[in-house]
PDB file of C-alpha atoms in Angstrom:
ATOM      1  CA  UNK A   1      -4.170  26.168 -32.584  1.00 45.00           C
ATOM      2  CA  UNK A   2      -2.548  22.871 -32.692  1.00 47.00           C
ATOM      3  CA  UNK A   3      -0.933  24.135 -29.325  1.00 41.00           C
ATOM      4  CA  UNK A   4      -4.412  24.819 -27.959  1.00 40.00           C
ATOM      5  CA  UNK A   5      -5.307  21.309 -28.940  1.00 37.00           C
ATOM      6  CA  UNK A   6      -2.628  19.754 -27.552  1.00 36.00           C
ATOM      7  CA  UNK A   7      -3.404  21.276 -24.117  1.00 34.00           C
ATOM      8  CA  UNK A   8      -6.766  20.470 -24.270  1.00 40.00           C
ATOM      9  CA  UNK A   9      -5.998  17.331 -24.610  1.00 41.00           C
ATOM     10  CA  UNK A  10      -3.418  16.921 -22.105  1.00 37.00           C
ATOM     11  CA  UNK A  11      -5.745  18.697 -19.717  1.00 39.00           C
ATOM     12  CA  UNK A  12      -8.414  15.990 -20.288  1.00 39.00           C
ATOM     13  CA  UNK A  13      -6.192  13.481 -19.605  1.00 37.00           C
ATOM     14  CA  UNK A  14      -5.048  15.280 -16.739  1.00 36.00           C
ATOM     15  CA  UNK A  15      -8.329  15.607 -15.232  1.00 35.00           C
ATOM     16  CA  UNK A  16      -9.195  11.841 -16.278  1.00 34.00           C
ATOM     17  CA  UNK A  17      -6.370  10.421 -13.467  1.00 32.00           C
ATOM     18  CA  UNK A  18      -7.368   8.467 -10.628  1.00 33.00           C
ATOM     19  CA  UNK A  19      -7.775  11.120  -7.479  1.00 33.00           C
ATOM     20  CA  UNK A  20      -6.083   9.171  -5.512  1.00 35.00           C
ATOM     21  CA  UNK A  21      -2.730   9.874  -7.742  1.00 37.00           C
ATOM     22  CA  UNK A  22      -2.567  13.380  -6.238  1.00 45.00           C
ATOM     23  CA  UNK A  23       0.003  13.917  -3.669  1.00 62.00           C
ATOM     24  CA  UNK A  24      -1.977  12.840  -0.203  1.00 87.00           C
ATOM     25  CA  UNK A  25      -2.672  16.171   2.023  1.00 94.00           C
ATOM     26  CA  UNK A  26      -3.833  16.251   5.593  1.00 96.00           C
ATOM     27  CA  UNK A  27      -6.472  18.860   7.483  1.00 96.00           C
ATOM     28  CA  UNK A  28      -3.783  21.543   6.781  1.00 96.00           C
ATOM     29  CA  UNK A  29      -3.326  20.953   2.932  1.00 96.00           C
ATOM     30  CA  UNK A  30       0.710  19.857   3.914  1.00 97.00           C
ATOM     31  CA  UNK A  31       1.880  16.956   1.663  1.00 96.00           C
ATOM     32  CA  UNK A  32       2.260  14.196   3.376  1.00 96.00           C
ATOM     33  CA  UNK A  33       6.614  12.272   2.494  1.00 95.00           C
ATOM     34  CA  UNK A  34       5.581   9.178   2.557  1.00 95.00           C
ATOM     35  CA  UNK A  35       7.987   7.252   0.827  1.00 94.00           C
ATOM     36  CA  UNK A  36      10.688   9.862   0.688  1.00 94.00           C
ATOM     37  CA  UNK A  37      12.886   8.580   3.625  1.00 93.00           C
ATOM     38  CA  UNK A  38      11.816   8.236   6.649  1.00 95.00           C
ATOM     39  CA  UNK A  39       9.282   4.878   7.875  1.00 97.00           C
ATOM     40  CA  UNK A  40       5.628   5.217   8.277  1.00 97.00           C
ATOM     41  CA  UNK A  41       2.962   4.211  10.847  1.00 97.00           C
ATOM     42  CA  UNK A  42      -0.615   4.558   8.898  1.00 97.00           C
ATOM     43  CA  UNK A  43      -3.891   4.272  11.158  1.00 97.00           C
ATOM     44  CA  UNK A  44      -7.191   4.088   9.595  1.00 96.00           C
ATOM     45  CA  UNK A  45      -9.473   5.207  12.052  1.00 95.00           C
ATOM     46  CA  UNK A  46     -13.128   6.520  12.379  1.00 92.00           C
ATOM     47  CA  UNK A  47     -15.329   8.515  14.743  1.00 87.00           C
ATOM     48  CA  UNK A  48     -15.711   4.900  16.602  1.00 90.00           C
ATOM     49  CA  UNK A  49     -12.353   4.228  17.666  1.00 92.00           C
ATOM     50  CA  UNK A  50     -11.361   7.441  18.703  1.00 90.00           C
ATOM     51  CA  UNK A  51     -10.894   6.088  21.902  1.00 93.00           C
ATOM     52  CA  UNK A  52      -8.549   3.732  21.456  1.00 93.00           C
ATOM     53  CA  UNK A  53      -5.973   6.082  19.723  1.00 91.00           C
ATOM     54  CA  UNK A  54      -6.381   7.718  22.609  1.00 89.00           C
ATOM     55  CA  UNK A  55      -5.110   5.164  24.841  1.00 93.00           C
ATOM     56  CA  UNK A  56      -2.747   3.573  22.691  1.00 95.00           C
ATOM     57  CA  UNK A  57      -1.346   6.116  20.089  1.00 94.00           C
ATOM     58  CA  UNK A  58       0.683   8.420  22.086  1.00 94.00           C
ATOM     59  CA  UNK A  59       2.172   5.712  23.379  1.00 94.00           C
ATOM     60  CA  UNK A  60       3.028   3.647  20.824  1.00 95.00           C
ATOM     61  CA  UNK A  61       4.823   6.997  19.248  1.00 92.00           C
ATOM     62  CA  UNK A  62       7.027   7.424  21.959  1.00 94.00           C
ATOM     63  CA  UNK A  63       7.741   4.053  21.700  1.00 95.00           C
ATOM     64  CA  UNK A  64       9.432   4.154  18.348  1.00 94.00           C
ATOM     65  CA  UNK A  65      10.650   7.657  19.544  1.00 93.00           C
ATOM     66  CA  UNK A  66      14.059   6.775  18.079  1.00 93.00           C
ATOM     67  CA  UNK A  67      12.947   5.439  14.925  1.00 94.00           C
ATOM     68  CA  UNK A  68      11.352   8.582  13.881  1.00 94.00           C
ATOM     69  CA  UNK A  69       8.317   7.453  11.984  1.00 96.00           C
ATOM     70  CA  UNK A  70       5.549   9.883  10.279  1.00 96.00           C
ATOM     71  CA  UNK A  71       2.812   9.067  11.423  1.00 97.00           C
ATOM     72  CA  UNK A  72      -0.470   9.446   9.499  1.00 97.00           C
ATOM     73  CA  UNK A  73      -3.825   8.568  10.746  1.00 96.00           C
ATOM     74  CA  UNK A  74      -6.638   8.630   8.026  1.00 95.00           C
ATOM     75  CA  UNK A  75     -10.270   9.238   9.974  1.00 95.00           C
ATOM     76  CA  UNK A  76     -12.902   8.033   7.476  1.00 94.00           C
ATOM     77  CA  UNK A  77     -15.971  10.005   7.669  1.00 93.00           C
ATOM     78  CA  UNK A  78     -17.725   8.215   5.123  1.00 92.00           C
ATOM     79  CA  UNK A  79     -20.481   8.212   8.364  1.00 88.00           C
ATOM     80  CA  UNK A  80     -20.268  11.536   8.738  1.00 91.00           C
ATOM     81  CA  UNK A  81     -23.455  13.106   6.465  1.00 92.00           C
ATOM     82  CA  UNK A  82     -21.642  15.755   3.934  1.00 91.00           C
ATOM     83  CA  UNK A  83     -23.381  18.415   5.367  1.00 93.00           C
ATOM     84  CA  UNK A  84     -21.221  17.920   8.911  1.00 93.00           C
ATOM     85  CA  UNK A  85     -17.763  17.290   7.272  1.00 92.00           C
ATOM     86  CA  UNK A  86     -16.461  20.906   6.881  1.00 92.00           C
ATOM     87  CA  UNK A  87     -17.147  20.518  10.936  1.00 94.00           C
ATOM     88  CA  UNK A  88     -15.302  17.387  11.265  1.00 93.00           C
ATOM     89  CA  UNK A  89     -12.152  18.552   9.151  1.00 94.00           C
ATOM     90  CA  UNK A  90     -12.464  21.472  11.611  1.00 95.00           C
ATOM     91  CA  UNK A  91     -12.810  19.072  14.649  1.00 95.00           C
ATOM     92  CA  UNK A  92      -9.436  17.186  13.036  1.00 95.00           C
ATOM     93  CA  UNK A  93      -7.750  20.461  12.945  1.00 96.00           C
ATOM     94  CA  UNK A  94      -7.943  21.007  17.066  1.00 96.00           C
ATOM     95  CA  UNK A  95      -7.353  17.486  17.634  1.00 95.00           C
ATOM     96  CA  UNK A  96      -4.042  17.853  15.742  1.00 96.00           C
ATOM     97  CA  UNK A  97      -2.792  20.304  17.763  1.00 96.00           C
ATOM     98  CA  UNK A  98      -3.892  18.683  20.963  1.00 96.00           C
ATOM     99  CA  UNK A  99      -2.138  15.992  19.928  1.00 95.00           C
ATOM    100  CA  UNK A 100       0.380  17.559  19.515  1.00 96.00           C
ATOM    101  CA  UNK A 101       0.409  19.414  23.312  1.00 96.00           C
ATOM    102  CA  UNK A 102       0.116  15.544  24.870  1.00 96.00           C
ATOM    103  CA  UNK A 103       2.914  14.296  22.920  1.00 95.00           C
ATOM    104  CA  UNK A 104       5.048  17.075  24.072  1.00 96.00           C
ATOM    105  CA  UNK A 105       3.716  16.008  27.486  1.00 96.00           C
ATOM    106  CA  UNK A 106       5.003  12.247  27.145  1.00 95.00           C
ATOM    107  CA  UNK A 107       8.618  13.734  26.095  1.00 96.00           C
ATOM    108  CA  UNK A 108       8.567  16.148  29.122  1.00 96.00           C
ATOM    109  CA  UNK A 109       6.956  13.488  31.497  1.00 96.00           C
ATOM    110  CA  UNK A 110       9.613  11.086  30.545  1.00 95.00           C
ATOM    111  CA  UNK A 111      12.485  13.860  31.475  1.00 96.00           C
ATOM    112  CA  UNK A 112      13.161  13.952  27.120  1.00 95.00           C
ATOM    113  CA  UNK A 113      12.829  17.640  25.291  1.00 95.00           C
ATOM    114  CA  UNK A 114      10.198  16.628  22.293  1.00 95.00           C
ATOM    115  CA  UNK A 115      11.181  16.271  18.740  1.00 94.00           C
ATOM    116  CA  UNK A 116      12.164  19.629  16.657  1.00 93.00           C
ATOM    117  CA  UNK A 117      10.349  17.945  13.883  1.00 93.00           C
ATOM    118  CA  UNK A 118       7.485  16.637  15.594  1.00 94.00           C
ATOM    119  CA  UNK A 119       5.111  18.898  13.939  1.00 94.00           C
ATOM    120  CA  UNK A 120       6.272  17.615  11.052  1.00 94.00           C
ATOM    121  CA  UNK A 121       5.888  14.728  11.977  1.00 96.00           C
ATOM    122  CA  UNK A 122       2.202  14.137  12.744  1.00 96.00           C
ATOM    123  CA  UNK A 123      -0.239  14.447   9.873  1.00 97.00           C
ATOM    124  CA  UNK A 124      -4.366  13.898   9.975  1.00 96.00           C
ATOM    125  CA  UNK A 125      -6.463  13.046   6.818  1.00 96.00           C
ATOM    126  CA  UNK A 126     -10.042  13.780   6.780  1.00 94.00           C
ATOM    127  CA  UNK A 127     -10.892  10.631   3.825  1.00 92.00           C
ATOM    128  CA  UNK A 128     -14.452  11.479   3.083  1.00 89.00           C
ATOM    129  CA  UNK A 129     -14.418   9.009   0.109  1.00 88.00           C
ATOM    130  CA  UNK A 130     -13.198   6.371   2.159  1.00 85.00           C
ATOM    131  CA  UNK A 131     -11.359   5.369  -0.916  1.00 88.00           C
ATOM    132  CA  UNK A 132      -8.213   3.751   1.707  1.00 90.00           C
ATOM    133  CA  UNK A 133      -9.882   2.524   3.973  1.00 89.00           C
ATOM    134  CA  UNK A 134     -11.934   0.813   1.398  1.00 87.00           C
ATOM    135  CA  UNK A 135      -8.697  -0.497  -0.198  1.00 89.00           C
ATOM    136  CA  UNK A 136      -8.213  -2.118   3.102  1.00 89.00           C
ATOM    137  CA  UNK A 137     -11.146  -3.996   3.585  1.00 90.00           C
ATOM    138  CA  UNK A 138     -12.898  -1.333   5.766  1.00 91.00           C
ATOM    139  CA  UNK A 139     -16.461  -1.096   5.125  1.00 90.00           C
ATOM    140  CA  UNK A 140     -18.142   1.880   6.164  1.00 88.00           C
ATOM    141  CA  UNK A 141     -18.204   2.149  10.655  1.00 88.00           C
ATOM    142  CA  UNK A 142     -15.329  -0.223  10.931  1.00 92.00           C
ATOM    143  CA  UNK A 143     -15.149  -1.366  14.476  1.00 92.00           C
ATOM    144  CA  UNK A 144     -11.406  -1.638  14.886  1.00 94.00           C
ATOM    145  CA  UNK A 145      -8.350   0.316  14.062  1.00 96.00           C
ATOM    146  CA  UNK A 146      -6.058  -0.642  11.408  1.00 96.00           C
ATOM    147  CA  UNK A 147      -2.653  -0.268  11.636  1.00 97.00           C
ATOM    148  CA  UNK A 148      -0.286   0.043   8.648  1.00 97.00           C
ATOM    149  CA  UNK A 149       4.173  -0.011   8.808  1.00 97.00           C
ATOM    150  CA  UNK A 150       5.562   1.447   5.209  1.00 97.00           C
ATOM    151  CA  UNK A 151       9.423   1.860   5.067  1.00 96.00           C
ATOM    152  CA  UNK A 152      11.282   4.560   3.592  1.00 96.00           C
ATOM    153  CA  UNK A 153      10.608   4.091   0.485  1.00 94.00           C
ATOM    154  CA  UNK A 154       6.389   4.155   1.154  1.00 94.00           C
ATOM    155  CA  UNK A 155       6.862  -0.059   0.587  1.00 95.00           C
ATOM    156  CA  UNK A 156       4.074  -2.168   3.178  1.00 96.00           C
ATOM    157  CA  UNK A 157       5.768  -4.157   5.415  1.00 96.00           C
ATOM    158  CA  UNK A 158       2.832  -5.270   7.742  1.00 96.00           C
ATOM    159  CA  UNK A 159      -0.382  -4.382   8.810  1.00 96.00           C
ATOM    160  CA  UNK A 160      -2.570  -5.382  11.833  1.00 96.00           C
ATOM    161  CA  UNK A 161      -5.552  -4.275  14.246  1.00 97.00           C
ATOM    162  CA  UNK A 162      -4.322  -1.900  16.651  1.00 97.00           C
ATOM    163  CA  UNK A 163      -3.563  -1.825  19.305  1.00 97.00           C
ATOM    164  CA  UNK A 164      -2.690  -5.863  19.406  1.00 97.00           C
ATOM    165  CA  UNK A 165      -0.088  -5.465  16.083  1.00 96.00           C
ATOM    166  CA  UNK A 166       1.657  -2.572  17.635  1.00 96.00           C
ATOM    167  CA  UNK A 167       5.119  -4.928  18.683  1.00 96.00           C
ATOM    168  CA  UNK A 168       5.038  -6.067  15.266  1.00 95.00           C
ATOM    169  CA  UNK A 169       4.562  -2.443  13.305  1.00 96.00           C
ATOM    170  CA  UNK A 170       7.366  -1.391  15.483  1.00 95.00           C
ATOM    171  CA  UNK A 171      10.036  -4.110  14.598  1.00 95.00           C
ATOM    172  CA  UNK A 172       8.658  -4.094  10.631  1.00 96.00           C
ATOM    173  CA  UNK A 173       9.506  -0.275  11.097  1.00 95.00           C
ATOM    174  CA  UNK A 174      13.146  -1.096  13.021  1.00 94.00           C
ATOM    175  CA  UNK A 175      14.449  -3.781  10.145  1.00 92.00           C
ATOM    176  CA  UNK A 176      12.925  -1.180   7.748  1.00 90.00           C
ATOM    177  CA  UNK A 177      15.945   1.002   8.742  1.00 89.00           C
ATOM    178  CA  UNK A 178      19.879   0.781   7.698  1.00 82.00           C
ATOM    179  CA  UNK A 179      21.764  -0.715  10.465  1.00 74.00           C
ATOM    180  CA  UNK A 180      22.933   2.837  11.510  1.00 61.00           C
ATOM    181  CA  UNK A 181      20.044   3.917  12.247  1.00 51.00           C
ATOM    182  CA  UNK A 182      18.502   1.192  14.022  1.00 49.00           C
ATOM    183  CA  UNK A 183      18.531   2.714  17.468  1.00 48.00           C
ATOM    184  CA  UNK A 184      20.194   0.206  20.005  1.00 45.00           C
ATOM    185  CA  UNK A 185      17.675  -0.258  22.195  1.00 42.00           C
ATOM    186  CA  UNK A 186      15.446  -1.870  19.656  1.00 45.00           C
ATOM    187  CA  UNK A 187      12.188  -2.439  21.115  1.00 43.00           C
ATOM    188  CA  UNK A 188      10.599  -1.318  24.227  1.00 41.00           C
TER     189      UNK A 188
END
């Protein structure tokens, strides 16, 4: 009987934990390996900022290819009616696949083979509650993409508006790596 009471109490405590304590998952249900040895670039976007990402994010990710960061795009769906959030998530899955093809083409156009771990380096998160965005002070419908650099251990290194802050973010990523892993070319 004590075992059942203990388990019931434990289940109640687990249910009371905040939602952000759970591992972060992308639109495919994959856990995002933030803080697990690779630096990360996190972009906070919404439907209105899609064009900025399309115009600048692929080249920025390519420029950081030697540092091999994980790229996470948090898409704020607070401005999408609840009825359409499932469709928005399906659209993000489609965009993910298209993005991978665009990046592969960018590498091939530069005469380089695409990274073997490309699919394990790009994550899209459909965020219907906006908690990460709100934590950064971004209200529903914010007008510009925000970018954040995380160290290999998951600590925030820098943050700013994208694409303006891209050079500082790239520099923060480079400086977060052990000297043996920093590319000899530096930031391009």
